[in-house]
């Protein structure tokens, strides 16, 4: 199976998709191998994810299948899966997007408070929907957050569960960002909603400072109380996703929980450099020419 994966990727193809470019630069906290890819006929562009070297492909396949149940606002939905017996992969719809770490690199500094609030409110809304369905995401990290022009998308469902079974320590494993791993999950505890809140706090800390585990004084004063509450070591001291939405949303007289994210995603919510990078990505992909594939299908 590993040989099959190597042949397909060397031919710039995984399953029925032709690979155009990698989404992420190499790094220890990338949750999966992610590519922008196209169908053979060139009609459809997708974001394709496959397991990292050293990850358990069976667990990846199980979580990819489970991710089809994760629906709601600001979620990158799973639209296609590898057939049984193939090395696992899954796809989500493509639109110009940047992983959060890439956006910070493009910006050259942490994101402004208005952007951090917008990201946090939208992702809290996504988690509230998941938790309401009885689901725990368990894969929230900076690299799992994809920024698009019309708002963030949460991807990489189940990265923690895919890396280790319950009761097994989850530190130092492929695809995990240790700074976004709640203490009770790092030691092997079953993923639960408070762990998602801890991870979201780490994401917001990263967006605001460039670090998932900053010193308290590094956090912007207006965001310090809410981010610190998410990062409480005791899960019982963390807010719920709904409470986090209310804490991050702008104080407008007509704001409700249902429209709080939309209120922050008005034009200008993303810094100009990030918007320009999204536009460049879009134009480069439109101009991309895929190499002729003469390799037989395996």
Short mmCIF file of C-alpha atoms in Angstrom, two decimals:
data_model
loop_
_atom_site.label_atom_id
_atom_site.label_comp_id
_atom_site.label_asym_id
_atom_site.label_seq_id
_atom_site.Cartn_x
_atom_site.Cartn_y
_atom_site.Cartn_z
CA UNK A 1 0.00 0.00 0.00
CA UNK A 2 2.89 2.37 0.81
CA UNK A 3 4.40 1.63 -2.61
CA UNK A 4 1.05 2.46 -4.23
CA UNK A 5 0.94 5.79 -2.39
CA UNK A 6 4.48 6.63 -3.48
CA UNK A 7 3.76 5.76 -7.14
CA UNK A 8 0.60 7.86 -7.19
CA UNK A 9 2.19 10.91 -5.59
CA UNK A 10 5.28 10.68 -7.80
CA UNK A 11 2.92 10.74 -10.77
CA UNK A 12 1.33 13.87 -9.28
CA UNK A 13 -1.90 12.01 -8.70
CA UNK A 14 -3.78 10.67 -5.70
CA UNK A 15 -6.86 8.62 -6.53
CA UNK A 16 -8.70 10.29 -9.42
CA UNK A 17 -7.22 13.72 -8.65
CA UNK A 18 -4.26 15.43 -10.30
CA UNK A 19 -2.13 17.34 -7.79
CA UNK A 20 -1.43 21.00 -8.52
CA UNK A 21 0.43 22.25 -5.45
CA UNK A 22 0.92 21.58 -1.78
CA UNK A 23 -1.09 23.79 0.54
CA UNK A 24 1.29 23.82 3.51
CA UNK A 25 5.00 24.47 3.84
CA UNK A 26 6.78 21.63 5.68
CA UNK A 27 6.36 21.81 9.44
CA UNK A 28 5.96 19.63 12.52
CA UNK A 29 2.37 20.70 13.25
CA UNK A 30 0.83 20.20 9.79
CA UNK A 31 -2.15 17.86 10.36
CA UNK A 32 -2.06 16.05 7.01
CA UNK A 33 -0.51 16.16 3.56
CA UNK A 34 -2.77 18.69 1.86
CA UNK A 35 -2.84 19.51 -1.83
CA UNK A 36 -4.85 21.64 -4.18
CA UNK A 37 -5.91 19.15 -6.85
CA UNK A 38 -8.18 18.81 -9.89
CA UNK A 39 -10.29 16.11 -11.41
CA UNK A 40 -8.91 14.42 -14.51
CA UNK A 41 -11.23 16.43 -16.75
CA UNK A 42 -10.10 19.69 -15.13
CA UNK A 43 -13.67 20.63 -14.28
CA UNK A 44 -13.42 20.60 -10.48
CA UNK A 45 -10.74 21.84 -8.07
CA UNK A 46 -10.59 20.45 -4.54
CA UNK A 47 -8.49 20.48 -1.41
CA UNK A 48 -7.22 16.92 -0.97
CA UNK A 49 -5.89 15.55 2.33
CA UNK A 50 -3.91 12.34 2.90
CA UNK A 51 -2.13 10.89 5.95
CA UNK A 52 1.27 12.10 7.03
CA UNK A 53 4.17 9.64 6.93
CA UNK A 54 4.09 7.71 10.18
CA UNK A 55 0.38 8.27 10.77
CA UNK A 56 -2.01 5.34 11.04
CA UNK A 57 -3.79 5.15 7.65
CA UNK A 58 -6.66 3.06 9.04
CA UNK A 59 -7.41 5.65 11.71
CA UNK A 60 -7.16 8.40 9.10
CA UNK A 61 -9.72 6.60 6.94
CA UNK A 62 -12.06 6.11 9.90
CA UNK A 63 -11.90 9.77 10.85
CA UNK A 64 -12.32 10.91 7.24
CA UNK A 65 -15.52 8.86 7.04
CA UNK A 66 -16.71 10.21 10.40
CA UNK A 67 -16.03 13.77 9.24
CA UNK A 68 -18.88 13.52 6.75
CA UNK A 69 -21.22 13.91 9.74
CA UNK A 70 -19.60 17.19 10.74
CA UNK A 71 -21.79 19.83 9.11
CA UNK A 72 -22.56 23.41 9.93
CA UNK A 73 -21.34 26.99 9.56
CA UNK A 74 -17.64 27.55 8.92
CA UNK A 75 -16.88 23.83 8.49
CA UNK A 76 -14.94 22.57 5.46
CA UNK A 77 -17.21 19.63 4.52
CA UNK A 78 -15.90 16.28 3.32
CA UNK A 79 -17.18 15.66 -0.22
CA UNK A 80 -15.24 12.63 -1.48
CA UNK A 81 -13.40 9.70 0.10
CA UNK A 82 -10.95 7.07 -1.10
CA UNK A 83 -12.69 3.79 -1.96
CA UNK A 84 -12.14 0.88 0.45
CA UNK A 85 -8.79 -0.78 -0.15
CA UNK A 86 -7.03 2.35 -1.47
CA UNK A 87 -4.59 4.40 0.55
CA UNK A 88 -6.90 6.89 2.31
CA UNK A 89 -7.58 10.43 1.23
CA UNK A 90 -10.51 12.81 1.34
CA UNK A 91 -11.49 16.05 -0.35
CA UNK A 92 -13.24 19.25 0.59
CA UNK A 93 -14.40 22.00 -1.80
CA UNK A 94 -11.67 24.38 -2.88
CA UNK A 95 -11.80 28.15 -2.80
CA UNK A 96 -8.81 30.48 -2.42
CA UNK A 97 -7.60 29.91 1.13
CA UNK A 98 -4.59 30.19 3.40
CA UNK A 99 -3.86 28.11 6.48
CA UNK A 100 -3.61 30.40 9.48
CA UNK A 101 0.19 29.97 9.85
CA UNK A 102 0.66 30.93 6.20
CA UNK A 103 -1.55 33.99 6.69
CA UNK A 104 0.64 35.15 9.59
CA UNK A 105 3.75 34.62 7.47
CA UNK A 106 2.20 36.68 4.66
CA UNK A 107 1.18 39.39 7.11
CA UNK A 108 4.63 39.44 8.66
CA UNK A 109 3.18 39.90 12.13
CA UNK A 110 0.18 38.77 14.22
CA UNK A 111 -3.29 39.51 12.93
CA UNK A 112 -5.21 42.59 14.11
CA UNK A 113 -7.73 42.27 16.93
CA UNK A 114 -10.73 42.66 14.61
CA UNK A 115 -9.54 39.69 12.54
CA UNK A 116 -8.82 37.58 15.62
CA UNK A 117 -12.32 38.28 16.94
CA UNK A 118 -13.87 37.38 13.58
CA UNK A 119 -11.95 34.11 13.39
CA UNK A 120 -12.76 33.24 16.99
CA UNK A 121 -16.45 34.01 16.73
CA UNK A 122 -16.91 32.02 13.51
CA UNK A 123 -14.99 29.01 14.82
CA UNK A 124 -16.86 29.11 18.13
CA UNK A 125 -20.05 29.04 16.09
CA UNK A 126 -18.76 25.99 14.19
CA UNK A 127 -17.88 24.24 17.43
CA UNK A 128 -21.23 25.11 19.00
CA UNK A 129 -22.94 23.41 16.06
CA UNK A 130 -20.69 20.34 16.35
CA UNK A 131 -21.14 20.09 20.10
CA UNK A 132 -24.89 20.42 19.64
CA UNK A 133 -24.74 17.33 17.40
CA UNK A 134 -22.89 15.43 20.13
CA UNK A 135 -19.59 15.65 18.24
CA UNK A 136 -16.16 16.74 19.41
CA UNK A 137 -13.90 18.10 16.69
CA UNK A 138 -10.63 17.07 18.39
CA UNK A 139 -8.45 18.49 15.63
CA UNK A 140 -8.57 22.26 16.20
CA UNK A 141 -5.14 23.85 15.67
CA UNK A 142 -3.71 26.86 13.79
CA UNK A 143 -3.07 24.73 10.67
CA UNK A 144 -6.64 23.39 10.77
CA UNK A 145 -7.97 26.93 10.32
CA UNK A 146 -8.24 28.02 6.70
CA UNK A 147 -8.83 31.70 5.95
CA UNK A 148 -10.96 32.62 2.92
CA UNK A 149 -12.28 35.97 1.77
CA UNK A 150 -15.72 35.32 3.26
CA UNK A 151 -14.63 33.81 6.58
CA UNK A 152 -12.59 31.01 8.15
CA UNK A 153 -13.17 27.31 7.60
CA UNK A 154 -12.40 24.63 10.16
CA UNK A 155 -10.86 21.48 8.67
CA UNK A 156 -8.97 18.34 9.77
CA UNK A 157 -11.69 16.75 11.88
CA UNK A 158 -10.41 14.19 14.39
CA UNK A 159 -6.67 14.74 14.10
CA UNK A 160 -6.13 13.84 17.75
CA UNK A 161 -8.16 10.64 17.60
CA UNK A 162 -6.45 9.69 14.34
CA UNK A 163 -3.04 9.90 15.99
CA UNK A 164 -3.57 7.79 19.12
CA UNK A 165 -6.15 5.65 20.83
CA UNK A 166 -7.80 6.67 24.10
CA UNK A 167 -5.58 6.30 27.20
CA UNK A 168 -2.40 6.57 25.11
CA UNK A 169 -0.32 9.76 25.46
CA UNK A 170 -0.70 11.99 22.43
CA UNK A 171 2.49 14.02 22.54
CA UNK A 172 5.12 13.83 19.82
CA UNK A 173 2.83 12.13 17.31
CA UNK A 174 2.48 13.02 13.59
CA UNK A 175 0.19 15.94 12.82
CA UNK A 176 -0.35 17.17 16.37
CA UNK A 177 0.35 20.72 17.52
CA UNK A 178 1.35 20.32 21.16
CA UNK A 179 0.43 23.92 21.93
CA UNK A 180 -3.18 23.28 20.85
CA UNK A 181 -3.60 20.03 22.76
CA UNK A 182 -5.60 20.28 25.98
CA UNK A 183 -3.72 18.81 28.97
CA UNK A 184 -6.36 16.15 29.60
CA UNK A 185 -6.14 15.02 25.96
CA UNK A 186 -2.34 15.09 25.83
CA UNK A 187 -2.32 12.50 28.61
CA UNK A 188 -4.72 10.24 26.69
CA UNK A 189 -8.14 11.38 27.84
CA UNK A 190 -11.07 10.91 25.49
CA UNK A 191 -11.64 14.04 23.37
CA UNK A 192 -14.53 16.14 24.73
CA UNK A 193 -15.92 19.61 23.95
CA UNK A 194 -13.82 21.45 26.60
CA UNK A 195 -10.73 20.22 24.77
CA UNK A 196 -11.98 21.93 21.61
CA UNK A 197 -12.33 25.18 23.57
CA UNK A 198 -8.76 24.89 24.86
CA UNK A 199 -7.55 24.32 21.29
CA UNK A 200 -9.53 27.30 20.02
CA UNK A 201 -7.96 29.44 22.75
CA UNK A 202 -4.54 28.31 21.48
CA UNK A 203 -5.57 29.22 17.92
CA UNK A 204 -6.64 32.70 19.01
CA UNK A 205 -3.45 33.14 21.02
CA UNK A 206 -1.48 32.15 17.92
CA UNK A 207 -3.42 34.55 15.68
CA UNK A 208 -2.89 37.41 18.16
CA UNK A 209 0.76 36.78 19.08
CA UNK A 210 2.31 34.19 16.74
CA UNK A 211 2.52 31.61 19.57
CA UNK A 212 0.05 28.98 20.77
CA UNK A 213 1.45 29.24 24.30
CA UNK A 214 2.25 32.93 24.81
CA UNK A 215 3.02 34.69 28.04
CA UNK A 216 -0.13 36.26 29.44
CA UNK A 217 1.29 39.75 28.95
CA UNK A 218 1.83 39.09 25.23
CA UNK A 219 -1.92 38.85 24.62
CA UNK A 220 -3.73 42.04 23.59
CA UNK A 221 -5.39 43.45 26.70
CA UNK A 222 -8.89 43.37 25.17
CA UNK A 223 -8.54 39.67 24.29
CA UNK A 224 -6.56 38.54 27.34
CA UNK A 225 -9.50 37.53 29.60
CA UNK A 226 -11.36 35.48 27.00
CA UNK A 227 -8.29 33.70 25.62
CA UNK A 228 -6.99 32.97 29.11
CA UNK A 229 -10.34 31.47 30.09
CA UNK A 230 -10.15 29.09 27.11
CA UNK A 231 -6.66 28.01 28.16
CA UNK A 232 -7.63 27.14 31.73
CA UNK A 233 -6.04 23.83 32.73
CA UNK A 234 -9.24 22.66 34.43
CA UNK A 235 -11.82 21.84 31.71
CA UNK A 236 -14.63 22.95 34.03
CA UNK A 237 -13.21 26.50 34.04
CA UNK A 238 -13.40 26.92 30.26
CA UNK A 239 -16.37 28.63 28.58
CA UNK A 240 -18.79 26.81 26.32
CA UNK A 241 -18.65 27.51 22.60
CA UNK A 242 -21.83 29.59 22.84
CA UNK A 243 -20.42 31.66 25.70
CA UNK A 244 -17.23 32.19 23.73
CA UNK A 245 -19.23 33.50 20.77
CA UNK A 246 -20.90 36.04 23.02
CA UNK A 247 -17.58 37.10 24.57
CA UNK A 248 -15.87 37.64 21.21
CA UNK A 249 -18.71 39.23 19.24
CA UNK A 250 -18.94 43.02 18.88
CA UNK A 251 -21.12 44.89 21.39
CA UNK A 252 -23.92 46.00 19.05
CA UNK A 253 -27.50 46.56 20.24
CA UNK A 254 -29.03 44.08 17.79
CA UNK A 255 -26.39 41.36 18.00
CA UNK A 256 -27.58 37.82 18.66
CA UNK A 257 -25.69 34.55 18.93
CA UNK A 258 -26.94 33.56 15.49
CA UNK A 259 -25.61 36.62 13.66
CA UNK A 260 -22.51 37.39 15.73
CA UNK A 261 -19.99 35.91 13.29
CA UNK A 262 -21.56 37.64 10.30
CA UNK A 263 -21.34 40.99 12.06
CA UNK A 264 -17.56 40.65 12.17
CA UNK A 265 -17.05 39.37 8.63
CA UNK A 266 -17.83 42.61 6.85
CA UNK A 267 -15.57 43.79 4.01
CA UNK A 268 -12.14 44.60 5.40
CA UNK A 269 -12.14 41.87 8.04
CA UNK A 270 -8.91 40.46 6.58
CA UNK A 271 -5.69 42.50 6.33
CA UNK A 272 -4.79 43.72 2.86
CA UNK A 273 -1.70 41.52 2.54
CA UNK A 274 -3.73 38.40 3.22
CA UNK A 275 -6.38 39.45 0.70
CA UNK A 276 -3.65 40.04 -1.89
CA UNK A 277 -2.18 36.57 -1.22
CA UNK A 278 -5.61 34.99 -1.73
CA UNK A 279 -5.96 36.83 -5.05
CA UNK A 280 -2.50 35.65 -6.15
CA UNK A 281 -3.34 32.07 -5.28
CA UNK A 282 -6.51 32.26 -7.32
CA UNK A 283 -4.79 33.67 -10.41
CA UNK A 284 -1.89 31.19 -10.19
CA UNK A 285 -4.25 28.23 -10.01
CA UNK A 286 -6.27 29.50 -12.95
CA UNK A 287 -3.05 29.64 -14.96
CA UNK A 288 -1.70 26.29 -13.75
CA UNK A 289 -1.07 23.71 -16.45
CA UNK A 290 -1.16 20.10 -15.30
CA UNK A 291 1.51 17.78 -16.75
CA UNK A 292 0.43 15.08 -19.10
CA UNK A 293 -0.09 11.86 -17.13
CA UNK A 294 1.16 8.78 -18.92
CA UNK A 295 1.41 6.59 -15.81
CA UNK A 296 -1.03 3.65 -15.79
CA UNK A 297 -3.63 3.67 -13.04
CA UNK A 298 -2.84 1.41 -10.09
#
